[in-house]
CSV table of C-alpha atoms in Angstrom, one decimal:
chain,number,residue,atom,x,y,z
I,1,UNK,CA,-21.0,-21.2,0.9
I,2,UNK,CA,-20.8,-17.9,-0.6
I,3,UNK,CA,-20.0,-14.9,1.6
I,4,UNK,CA,-23.9,-13.4,1.1
I,5,UNK,CA,-25.2,-16.7,2.3
I,6,UNK,CA,-22.8,-16.8,5.3
I,7,UNK,CA,-24.0,-13.4,6.3
I,8,UNK,CA,-27.6,-14.2,6.1
I,9,UNK,CA,-26.9,-17.3,8.2
I,10,UNK,CA,-25.1,-15.3,10.8
I,11,UNK,CA,-28.2,-12.7,10.9
I,12,UNK,CA,-30.5,-15.9,11.3
I,13,UNK,CA,-28.6,-17.6,14.1
I,14,UNK,CA,-28.1,-14.4,16.1
I,15,UNK,CA,-31.9,-13.4,15.9
I,16,UNK,CA,-33.7,-15.6,18.2
I,17,UNK,CA,-36.2,-12.8,18.8
I,18,UNK,CA,-37.5,-9.7,17.2
I,19,UNK,CA,-35.7,-7.9,19.7
I,20,UNK,CA,-32.4,-9.4,19.0
I,21,UNK,CA,-32.9,-9.0,15.1
I,22,UNK,CA,-33.3,-5.2,15.7
I,23,UNK,CA,-30.1,-5.1,17.6
I,24,UNK,CA,-28.2,-7.0,14.9
I,25,UNK,CA,-29.4,-4.4,12.4
I,26,UNK,CA,-28.7,-1.4,14.4
I,27,UNK,CA,-25.3,-2.6,15.3
I,28,UNK,CA,-24.4,-2.9,11.5
I,29,UNK,CA,-26.1,0.7,11.0
I,30,UNK,CA,-23.8,2.2,13.9
I,31,UNK,CA,-20.8,0.6,12.2
I,32,UNK,CA,-21.4,2.1,8.9
I,33,UNK,CA,-21.9,5.5,10.1
I,34,UNK,CA,-25.7,6.0,10.7
I,35,UNK,CA,-26.8,8.5,13.3
I,36,UNK,CA,-29.4,7.1,15.6
I,37,UNK,CA,-32.5,9.5,16.0
I,38,UNK,CA,-34.7,9.5,19.1
I,39,UNK,CA,-38.4,10.1,18.6
I,40,UNK,CA,-38.5,12.3,21.8
I,41,UNK,CA,-35.9,14.9,20.1
I,42,UNK,CA,-36.1,17.5,17.4
I,43,UNK,CA,-34.6,16.1,14.3
I,44,UNK,CA,-31.8,17.8,12.3
I,45,UNK,CA,-31.1,16.3,8.9
I,46,UNK,CA,-28.4,17.3,6.4
I,47,UNK,CA,-28.0,16.4,2.6
I,48,UNK,CA,-26.1,13.3,2.5
I,49,UNK,CA,-26.9,12.3,6.0
I,50,UNK,CA,-27.6,8.7,7.1
I,51,UNK,CA,-30.0,8.2,10.0
I,52,UNK,CA,-32.5,5.6,11.7
I,53,UNK,CA,-34.9,5.4,14.4
I,54,UNK,CA,-36.2,2.5,16.7
I,55,UNK,CA,-39.3,1.9,18.5
I,56,UNK,CA,-40.4,-0.6,21.1
I,57,UNK,CA,-37.2,-2.4,21.0
I,58,UNK,CA,-37.9,-4.4,18.0
I,59,UNK,CA,-38.7,-2.3,14.8
I,60,UNK,CA,-36.2,-0.1,13.1
I,61,UNK,CA,-36.3,2.4,10.2
I,62,UNK,CA,-33.2,3.6,8.4
I,63,UNK,CA,-33.0,6.2,5.5
I,64,UNK,CA,-30.7,8.4,3.7
I,65,UNK,CA,-31.1,11.9,2.6
I,66,UNK,CA,-30.2,12.7,-1.1
I,67,UNK,CA,-27.6,15.3,-1.9
I,68,UNK,CA,-29.6,17.1,-4.3
I,69,UNK,CA,-33.6,17.5,-4.8
I,70,UNK,CA,-35.7,14.9,-2.9
I,71,UNK,CA,-38.7,14.0,-5.0
I,72,UNK,CA,-40.2,10.9,-3.0
I,73,UNK,CA,-39.7,7.9,-0.8
I,74,UNK,CA,-38.8,4.5,-2.0
I,75,UNK,CA,-39.9,2.2,1.0
I,76,UNK,CA,-39.5,-1.4,1.9
I,77,UNK,CA,-41.1,-2.9,4.7
I,78,UNK,CA,-40.8,-6.5,6.4
I,79,UNK,CA,-41.4,-7.9,9.8
I,80,UNK,CA,-38.9,-9.0,12.6
I,81,UNK,CA,-41.4,-11.4,14.6
I,82,UNK,CA,-42.0,-15.0,13.9
I,83,UNK,CA,-44.8,-17.4,15.2
I,84,UNK,CA,-43.6,-18.9,18.4
I,85,UNK,CA,-44.4,-19.7,22.1
I,86,UNK,CA,-44.3,-16.9,24.5
I,87,UNK,CA,-43.6,-17.3,28.1
I,88,UNK,CA,-46.4,-16.4,30.5
I,89,UNK,CA,-45.8,-14.2,33.7
I,90,UNK,CA,-45.5,-16.4,36.6
I,91,UNK,CA,-44.6,-19.2,34.2
I,92,UNK,CA,-43.6,-22.1,36.2
I,93,UNK,CA,-46.1,-25.0,36.5
I,94,UNK,CA,-45.6,-27.8,39.1
I,95,UNK,CA,-46.2,-31.3,38.5
I,96,UNK,CA,-44.3,-34.6,38.0
I,97,UNK,CA,-41.6,-32.4,36.5
I,98,UNK,CA,-41.5,-28.4,36.5
I,99,UNK,CA,-42.8,-27.1,33.1
I,100,UNK,CA,-43.2,-23.6,31.6
I,101,UNK,CA,-46.7,-22.0,30.9
I,102,UNK,CA,-46.6,-20.6,27.5
I,103,UNK,CA,-49.3,-19.2,25.0
I,104,UNK,CA,-49.4,-19.2,21.2
I,105,UNK,CA,-48.0,-16.2,19.4
I,106,UNK,CA,-49.3,-16.1,15.9
I,107,UNK,CA,-50.5,-19.2,14.0
I,108,UNK,CA,-47.5,-21.7,14.0
I,109,UNK,CA,-47.4,-25.4,13.0
I,110,UNK,CA,-47.3,-27.0,16.3
I,111,UNK,CA,-45.8,-30.6,15.7
I,112,UNK,CA,-42.4,-29.4,14.5
I,113,UNK,CA,-41.8,-28.0,18.0
I,114,UNK,CA,-41.9,-31.3,19.8
I,115,UNK,CA,-39.0,-33.4,20.9
I,116,UNK,CA,-36.3,-31.1,19.9
I,117,UNK,CA,-34.0,-28.7,22.2
I,118,UNK,CA,-35.3,-25.3,22.8
I,119,UNK,CA,-34.5,-22.3,24.9
I,120,UNK,CA,-35.5,-18.9,25.6
I,121,UNK,CA,-34.8,-15.3,24.2
I,122,UNK,CA,-36.3,-12.0,24.4
I,123,UNK,CA,-36.2,-8.8,26.5
I,124,UNK,CA,-36.4,-8.5,30.3
I,125,UNK,CA,-37.1,-5.2,32.2
I,126,UNK,CA,-34.6,-5.2,35.1
I,127,UNK,CA,-35.1,-3.1,38.3
I,128,UNK,CA,-32.3,-0.6,38.7
I,129,UNK,CA,-31.7,2.4,41.1
I,130,UNK,CA,-33.0,4.8,38.4
I,131,UNK,CA,-36.2,2.8,37.4
I,132,UNK,CA,-36.6,-0.2,34.8
I,133,UNK,CA,-33.9,-1.0,32.3
I,134,UNK,CA,-34.7,-3.1,29.2
I,135,UNK,CA,-31.9,-5.7,28.6
I,136,UNK,CA,-31.7,-8.5,25.9
I,137,UNK,CA,-31.7,-12.1,27.2
I,138,UNK,CA,-30.6,-15.3,25.3
I,139,UNK,CA,-30.0,-18.3,27.2
I,140,UNK,CA,-27.4,-20.0,25.0
I,141,UNK,CA,-27.8,-23.6,25.9
I,142,UNK,CA,-30.5,-26.5,25.4
I,143,UNK,CA,-32.8,-25.6,28.3
I,144,UNK,CA,-36.4,-26.9,27.3
I,145,UNK,CA,-38.0,-29.5,25.4
I,146,UNK,CA,-41.8,-30.2,24.6
I,147,UNK,CA,-42.0,-34.0,24.8
I,148,UNK,CA,-44.6,-36.1,22.5
I,149,UNK,CA,-46.9,-38.6,23.9
I,150,UNK,CA,-45.8,-42.3,22.8
I,151,UNK,CA,-47.7,-43.7,20.0
I,152,UNK,CA,-48.8,-46.6,22.3
I,153,UNK,CA,-50.9,-44.0,24.4
I,154,UNK,CA,-52.1,-41.9,21.5
I,155,UNK,CA,-53.0,-44.1,18.6
I,156,UNK,CA,-54.4,-41.1,16.7
I,157,UNK,CA,-51.1,-39.3,16.5
I,158,UNK,CA,-50.5,-40.1,12.9
I,159,UNK,CA,-54.3,-39.8,11.9
I,160,UNK,CA,-54.9,-35.8,12.2
I,161,UNK,CA,-54.4,-35.5,15.9
I,162,UNK,CA,-55.9,-32.3,17.4
I,163,UNK,CA,-53.6,-30.3,19.7
I,164,UNK,CA,-54.6,-29.0,22.8
I,165,UNK,CA,-52.7,-25.9,23.7
I,166,UNK,CA,-53.4,-26.1,27.4
I,167,UNK,CA,-51.6,-29.7,27.8
I,168,UNK,CA,-49.8,-30.5,24.7
I,169,UNK,CA,-47.2,-28.0,24.3
I,170,UNK,CA,-45.9,-27.1,27.6
I,171,UNK,CA,-42.2,-27.3,27.6
I,172,UNK,CA,-40.4,-29.5,30.2
I,173,UNK,CA,-38.0,-27.5,32.3
I,174,UNK,CA,-36.1,-29.7,34.7
I,175,UNK,CA,-36.2,-32.3,37.5
I,176,UNK,CA,-38.5,-31.9,40.3
I,177,UNK,CA,-35.7,-31.0,42.5
I,178,UNK,CA,-35.3,-27.8,40.7
I,179,UNK,CA,-38.5,-26.5,41.4
I,180,UNK,CA,-38.4,-22.8,41.7
I,181,UNK,CA,-35.2,-22.0,40.2
I,182,UNK,CA,-36.2,-20.9,36.8
I,183,UNK,CA,-36.7,-17.1,37.7
I,184,UNK,CA,-33.4,-17.2,39.6
I,185,UNK,CA,-31.7,-18.5,36.8
I,186,UNK,CA,-33.2,-15.6,34.5
I,187,UNK,CA,-32.3,-13.0,37.0
I,188,UNK,CA,-28.6,-14.1,37.0
I,189,UNK,CA,-28.3,-14.2,33.4
I,190,UNK,CA,-30.0,-10.7,33.3
I,191,UNK,CA,-28.0,-9.0,36.0
I,192,UNK,CA,-30.8,-7.9,38.4
I,193,UNK,CA,-34.3,-8.3,39.6
I,194,UNK,CA,-36.6,-9.0,36.6
I,195,UNK,CA,-39.9,-6.7,36.8
I,196,UNK,CA,-41.4,-8.2,33.5
I,197,UNK,CA,-40.5,-9.8,30.5
I,198,UNK,CA,-41.1,-10.5,26.9
I,199,UNK,CA,-39.5,-14.0,26.3
I,200,UNK,CA,-40.2,-16.6,23.6
I,201,UNK,CA,-39.2,-20.1,23.0
I,202,UNK,CA,-36.8,-20.7,20.1
I,203,UNK,CA,-35.5,-24.1,18.4
I,204,UNK,CA,-31.5,-24.6,18.9
I,205,UNK,CA,-30.9,-25.9,15.6
I,206,UNK,CA,-28.9,-23.4,13.6
I,207,UNK,CA,-29.5,-22.3,9.8
I,208,UNK,CA,-28.2,-25.0,7.4
I,209,UNK,CA,-27.3,-24.9,3.8
I,210,UNK,CA,-27.9,-28.4,2.3
I,211,UNK,CA,-28.9,-30.4,-0.6
I,212,UNK,CA,-26.7,-32.4,-3.3
I,213,UNK,CA,-25.9,-28.9,-4.8
I,214,UNK,CA,-26.1,-26.9,-1.5
I,215,UNK,CA,-29.2,-25.1,-3.3
I,216,UNK,CA,-31.4,-25.1,-0.1
I,217,UNK,CA,-31.5,-23.1,3.1
I,218,UNK,CA,-33.3,-24.1,6.1
I,219,UNK,CA,-33.7,-22.1,9.4
I,220,UNK,CA,-36.1,-20.8,12.0
I,221,UNK,CA,-37.7,-17.4,10.9
I,222,UNK,CA,-37.1,-17.4,7.3
I,223,UNK,CA,-40.8,-15.9,7.3
I,224,UNK,CA,-39.7,-13.0,7.4
I,225,UNK,CA,-36.3,-12.7,8.5
I,226,UNK,CA,-34.9,-13.7,5.0
I,227,UNK,CA,-36.9,-10.6,3.5
I,228,UNK,CA,-35.5,-8.2,6.3
I,229,UNK,CA,-32.0,-9.2,5.4
I,230,UNK,CA,-32.4,-9.1,1.7
I,231,UNK,CA,-34.0,-5.5,1.8
I,232,UNK,CA,-31.5,-4.5,4.4
I,233,UNK,CA,-28.4,-5.4,2.4
I,234,UNK,CA,-29.8,-3.9,-0.7
I,235,UNK,CA,-30.5,-0.6,1.4
I,236,UNK,CA,-26.9,-0.4,2.3
I,237,UNK,CA,-25.4,-1.5,-0.8
I,238,UNK,CA,-27.3,1.0,-2.8
I,239,UNK,CA,-26.5,4.4,-4.0
I,240,UNK,CA,-28.9,7.4,-3.4
I,241,UNK,CA,-30.6,9.1,-6.3
I,242,UNK,CA,-33.2,11.8,-6.1
I,243,UNK,CA,-35.8,9.4,-4.1
I,244,UNK,CA,-35.2,8.8,-0.4
I,245,UNK,CA,-34.5,5.3,0.3
I,246,UNK,CA,-36.3,4.1,3.5
I,247,UNK,CA,-35.9,0.7,5.1
I,248,UNK,CA,-38.5,-0.5,7.6
I,249,UNK,CA,-38.3,-3.6,9.9
I,250,UNK,CA,-41.5,-3.6,11.9
I,251,UNK,CA,-42.9,-5.9,14.6
I,252,UNK,CA,-46.0,-7.8,15.5
I,253,UNK,CA,-47.1,-8.8,11.8
I,254,UNK,CA,-47.7,-12.4,13.0
I,255,UNK,CA,-50.6,-11.0,15.4
I,256,UNK,CA,-52.3,-8.4,13.2
I,257,UNK,CA,-49.5,-5.6,13.5
I,258,UNK,CA,-51.4,-3.7,16.1
I,259,UNK,CA,-48.6,-2.8,18.2
I,260,UNK,CA,-46.9,0.8,18.6
I,261,UNK,CA,-44.1,-0.7,16.4
I,262,UNK,CA,-46.2,-2.7,13.9
I,263,UNK,CA,-47.6,-1.8,10.4
I,264,UNK,CA,-50.9,-0.6,11.8
I,265,UNK,CA,-49.0,2.0,14.1
I,266,UNK,CA,-48.1,5.5,13.4
I,267,UNK,CA,-44.4,4.7,13.1
I,268,UNK,CA,-43.8,4.8,9.6
I,269,UNK,CA,-46.2,7.8,8.8
I,270,UNK,CA,-44.8,9.8,11.4
I,271,UNK,CA,-41.1,9.3,10.4
I,272,UNK,CA,-42.1,10.3,6.7
I,273,UNK,CA,-43.7,13.5,8.2
I,274,UNK,CA,-40.9,14.1,10.2
I,275,UNK,CA,-38.3,13.8,7.4
I,276,UNK,CA,-40.2,16.0,5.3
I,277,UNK,CA,-40.7,18.7,8.0
I,278,UNK,CA,-36.9,18.6,8.8
I,279,UNK,CA,-36.0,19.1,5.1
I,280,UNK,CA,-38.7,21.7,4.7
I,281,UNK,CA,-40.5,19.8,2.1
I,282,UNK,CA,-44.1,19.1,1.4
I,283,UNK,CA,-45.2,15.6,2.7
I,284,UNK,CA,-47.9,15.1,0.4
I,285,UNK,CA,-45.9,16.0,-2.7
I,286,UNK,CA,-43.3,13.6,-1.6
I,287,UNK,CA,-45.8,10.9,-1.1
I,288,UNK,CA,-47.2,11.5,-4.6
I,289,UNK,CA,-43.8,10.2,-5.9
I,290,UNK,CA,-43.3,7.3,-3.5
I,291,UNK,CA,-43.6,3.5,-3.6
I,292,UNK,CA,-43.5,0.7,-1.1
I,293,UNK,CA,-42.3,-2.8,-1.3
I,294,UNK,CA,-44.1,-4.9,1.2
I,295,UNK,CA,-41.4,-8.0,1.5
I,296,UNK,CA,-42.9,-10.9,3.2
I,297,UNK,CA,-42.3,-14.7,2.2
I,298,UNK,CA,-44.5,-16.6,-0.3
I,299,UNK,CA,-45.6,-20.2,-0.4
I,300,UNK,CA,-43.7,-22.4,-3.0
I,301,UNK,CA,-45.2,-25.2,-4.8
I,302,UNK,CA,-44.9,-28.2,-2.6
I,303,UNK,CA,-43.1,-31.2,-4.2
I,304,UNK,CA,-45.1,-33.7,-2.5
I,305,UNK,CA,-48.4,-31.7,-2.9
I,306,UNK,CA,-48.5,-29.7,-6.3
I,307,UNK,CA,-52.2,-29.8,-6.2
I,308,UNK,CA,-52.3,-27.3,-3.3
I,309,UNK,CA,-51.0,-24.5,-5.6
I,310,UNK,CA,-52.7,-22.4,-8.4
I,311,UNK,CA,-52.3,-24.3,-11.6
I,312,UNK,CA,-51.0,-21.4,-13.6
I,313,UNK,CA,-49.1,-19.4,-10.7
I,314,UNK,CA,-47.2,-21.5,-8.5
I,315,UNK,CA,-43.9,-20.3,-7.6
I,316,UNK,CA,-40.8,-22.6,-7.2
I,317,UNK,CA,-38.0,-22.2,-5.1
I,318,UNK,CA,-35.2,-21.0,-7.0
I,319,UNK,CA,-37.4,-19.3,-9.4
I,320,UNK,CA,-36.7,-15.8,-8.3
I,321,UNK,CA,-38.6,-13.0,-6.6
I,322,UNK,CA,-42.4,-13.8,-6.0
I,323,UNK,CA,-44.9,-11.1,-6.9
I,324,UNK,CA,-48.1,-11.7,-5.1
I,325,UNK,CA,-51.5,-11.1,-6.4
I,326,UNK,CA,-55.3,-11.2,-5.0
I,327,UNK,CA,-58.3,-9.7,-6.6
I,328,UNK,CA,-59.7,-9.0,-3.0
I,329,UNK,CA,-56.4,-7.1,-1.9
I,330,UNK,CA,-55.2,-9.6,0.5
I,331,UNK,CA,-52.1,-8.6,-1.2
I,332,UNK,CA,-51.8,-4.8,-2.5
I,333,UNK,CA,-50.2,-5.5,-6.0
I,334,UNK,CA,-51.9,-4.0,-8.9
I,335,UNK,CA,-50.9,-3.6,-12.5
I,336,UNK,CA,-48.9,-0.5,-12.1
I,337,UNK,CA,-47.1,-1.7,-8.9
I,338,UNK,CA,-46.2,-5.0,-10.5
I,339,UNK,CA,-44.8,-3.2,-13.5
I,340,UNK,CA,-42.6,-1.3,-11.5
I,341,UNK,CA,-41.3,-4.4,-9.6
I,342,UNK,CA,-40.8,-6.2,-12.7
I,343,UNK,CA,-38.8,-3.2,-14.1
I,344,UNK,CA,-36.6,-3.3,-11.0
I,345,UNK,CA,-36.0,-7.1,-11.4
I,346,UNK,CA,-35.2,-6.5,-15.0
I,347,UNK,CA,-32.6,-3.9,-14.2
I,348,UNK,CA,-31.3,-5.9,-11.5
I,349,UNK,CA,-30.9,-9.1,-13.8
I,350,UNK,CA,-32.9,-11.5,-11.7
I,351,UNK,CA,-36.1,-13.2,-12.4
I,352,UNK,CA,-39.5,-12.8,-11.1
I,353,UNK,CA,-42.5,-15.1,-10.8
I,354,UNK,CA,-46.1,-14.7,-9.9
I,355,UNK,CA,-48.2,-16.2,-7.1
I,356,UNK,CA,-52.1,-16.4,-6.5
I,357,UNK,CA,-53.7,-18.3,-3.8
I,358,UNK,CA,-55.6,-21.5,-5.2
I,359,UNK,CA,-59.1,-20.1,-5.4
I,360,UNK,CA,-60.5,-22.5,-2.9
I,361,UNK,CA,-57.6,-22.1,-0.5
I,362,UNK,CA,-57.5,-18.6,1.1
I,363,UNK,CA,-54.1,-17.3,2.1
I,364,UNK,CA,-52.9,-14.9,4.8
I,365,UNK,CA,-52.4,-11.3,4.4
I,366,UNK,CA,-49.3,-8.9,4.7
I,367,UNK,CA,-48.2,-5.9,6.5
I,368,UNK,CA,-48.4,-4.1,3.0
I,369,UNK,CA,-52.1,-4.2,3.3
I,370,UNK,CA,-52.2,-2.7,6.8
I,371,UNK,CA,-49.3,-0.1,6.3
I,372,UNK,CA,-51.3,1.1,3.2
I,373,UNK,CA,-53.9,2.7,5.7
I,374,UNK,CA,-51.2,4.9,7.2
I,375,UNK,CA,-49.2,5.6,4.1
I,376,UNK,CA,-51.1,5.4,1.0
I,377,UNK,CA,-48.8,4.8,-1.9
I,378,UNK,CA,-48.6,2.3,-4.6
I,379,UNK,CA,-47.5,-1.0,-2.9
I,380,UNK,CA,-46.2,-4.3,-4.4
I,381,UNK,CA,-46.4,-7.5,-2.2
I,382,UNK,CA,-43.2,-9.8,-2.9
I,383,UNK,CA,-41.8,-12.5,-1.2
I,384,UNK,CA,-39.3,-15.5,-1.5
I,385,UNK,CA,-40.7,-19.0,-2.2
I,386,UNK,CA,-40.5,-21.3,1.0
I,387,UNK,CA,-41.8,-24.4,2.2
I,388,UNK,CA,-43.3,-25.2,5.7
I,389,UNK,CA,-44.2,-21.5,6.4
I,390,UNK,CA,-44.9,-20.9,10.2
I,391,UNK,CA,-43.1,-24.3,11.0
I,392,UNK,CA,-40.2,-23.7,13.5
I,393,UNK,CA,-37.6,-24.8,10.8
I,394,UNK,CA,-38.5,-23.6,7.2
I,395,UNK,CA,-37.0,-23.9,3.9
I,396,UNK,CA,-36.1,-21.9,0.9
I,397,UNK,CA,-33.6,-21.5,-1.9
I,398,UNK,CA,-30.3,-19.8,-1.5
I,399,UNK,CA,-30.2,-18.2,-5.0
I,400,UNK,CA,-33.5,-16.3,-4.3
I,401,UNK,CA,-32.2,-14.9,-1.1
I,402,UNK,CA,-29.1,-13.5,-3.1
I,403,UNK,CA,-31.9,-12.3,-6.0
I,404,UNK,CA,-33.6,-10.1,-3.3
I,405,UNK,CA,-30.4,-8.5,-2.3
I,406,UNK,CA,-29.5,-7.6,-5.8
I,407,UNK,CA,-33.2,-6.5,-6.6
I,408,UNK,CA,-33.4,-4.2,-3.6
I,409,UNK,CA,-29.9,-2.7,-4.3
I,410,UNK,CA,-31.3,-1.5,-7.7
I,411,UNK,CA,-34.7,-0.5,-6.2
I,412,UNK,CA,-33.0,1.8,-3.3
I,413,UNK,CA,-30.7,3.2,-5.8
I,414,UNK,CA,-33.3,4.4,-8.3
I,415,UNK,CA,-35.3,7.7,-8.9
I,416,UNK,CA,-39.0,7.1,-9.3
I,417,UNK,CA,-41.0,9.6,-11.2
I,418,UNK,CA,-44.7,8.6,-11.5
I,419,UNK,CA,-48.1,9.9,-12.5
I,420,UNK,CA,-51.4,8.4,-11.8
I,421,UNK,CA,-51.0,5.5,-14.3
I,422,UNK,CA,-47.4,5.4,-15.5
I,423,UNK,CA,-43.8,5.8,-14.3
I,424,UNK,CA,-40.2,6.4,-15.0
I,425,UNK,CA,-37.8,4.4,-13.1
I,426,UNK,CA,-34.1,6.0,-13.5
């Protein structure tokens, strides 16, 4: 396995929640000399400086200041969350065996979650003498399982069964003798009394590289941690030109981005405003020379169901970076932004391919369409082709993950000069 792929798998295996993904990224930024900024403080930035800021425990924005003149921003945005089950407060349910009360977070495929070992990860708010302290929690053992109903008792299981979230997806916790011990176990792991929590179920299966030629990568949360990692590695590896490279890993995309740390929030725009102010530059002039790459995975043509893809624009795994188009602006790509992204790919020596939804199958949207309301700059929607999007275990191509790293290295190291309908990428 290539070192780049090993590094991606390590990130995937450590990021069992959006909170753990953020910590993994900021630990690397700390180790590479980036300075943490607090939103509550005044920012002092210096030429050549490296900085990051976080919000909500699950979003991080990192940027570098050019040594010379700063012309604008080269931004990427991806998201740290994934469809999952979120644990309710007062979540233990009595019955034949204790179970946990959960609610659906995002639009996940339900069937793959059943009959496999699960556990719990996220953040807890622990009572201390000085107030509440946020701590990360990851129960690193097989803890839960959502059991299927036997085919003998559910003859419709293979005939389009309709799942009932009230009854069908409650995870089994323990034997009847263990009633009431779940909170006790959580507090022991957290090291104190828990006042509240944001905890999610996750599957215990690790990321896997597989196939006759080891060309496939499967893991939980490839949508969108694969793009987070590719953009992040490109950001770290790049040089800095006259554009300010700005990497953004945001939260809440799977539920509409309407959180203080999501794309609909003020986080990206306020960060840009504060950078401009700290450098004594005009924010609007900087934005006039800026660009955003919205990176969120794309649907590959399914080998068993090729008819579900658009006949002329069906990306394949291993075919390179996917540029996503939609006439009704479910994706932000237009002619100018597509041309910029294709130029980046050409300079990086990586392939690109195009995606349109099949006209009678509406697709989802991305954080790019939401963030553009806060930061109105030319935006391209890209992704990596994958199968089983929103399953708890998804599949993509190893080579595409590497292609994204290479393309984003070129992107973040460039200087963009643009007018209304043309551009120069140096």
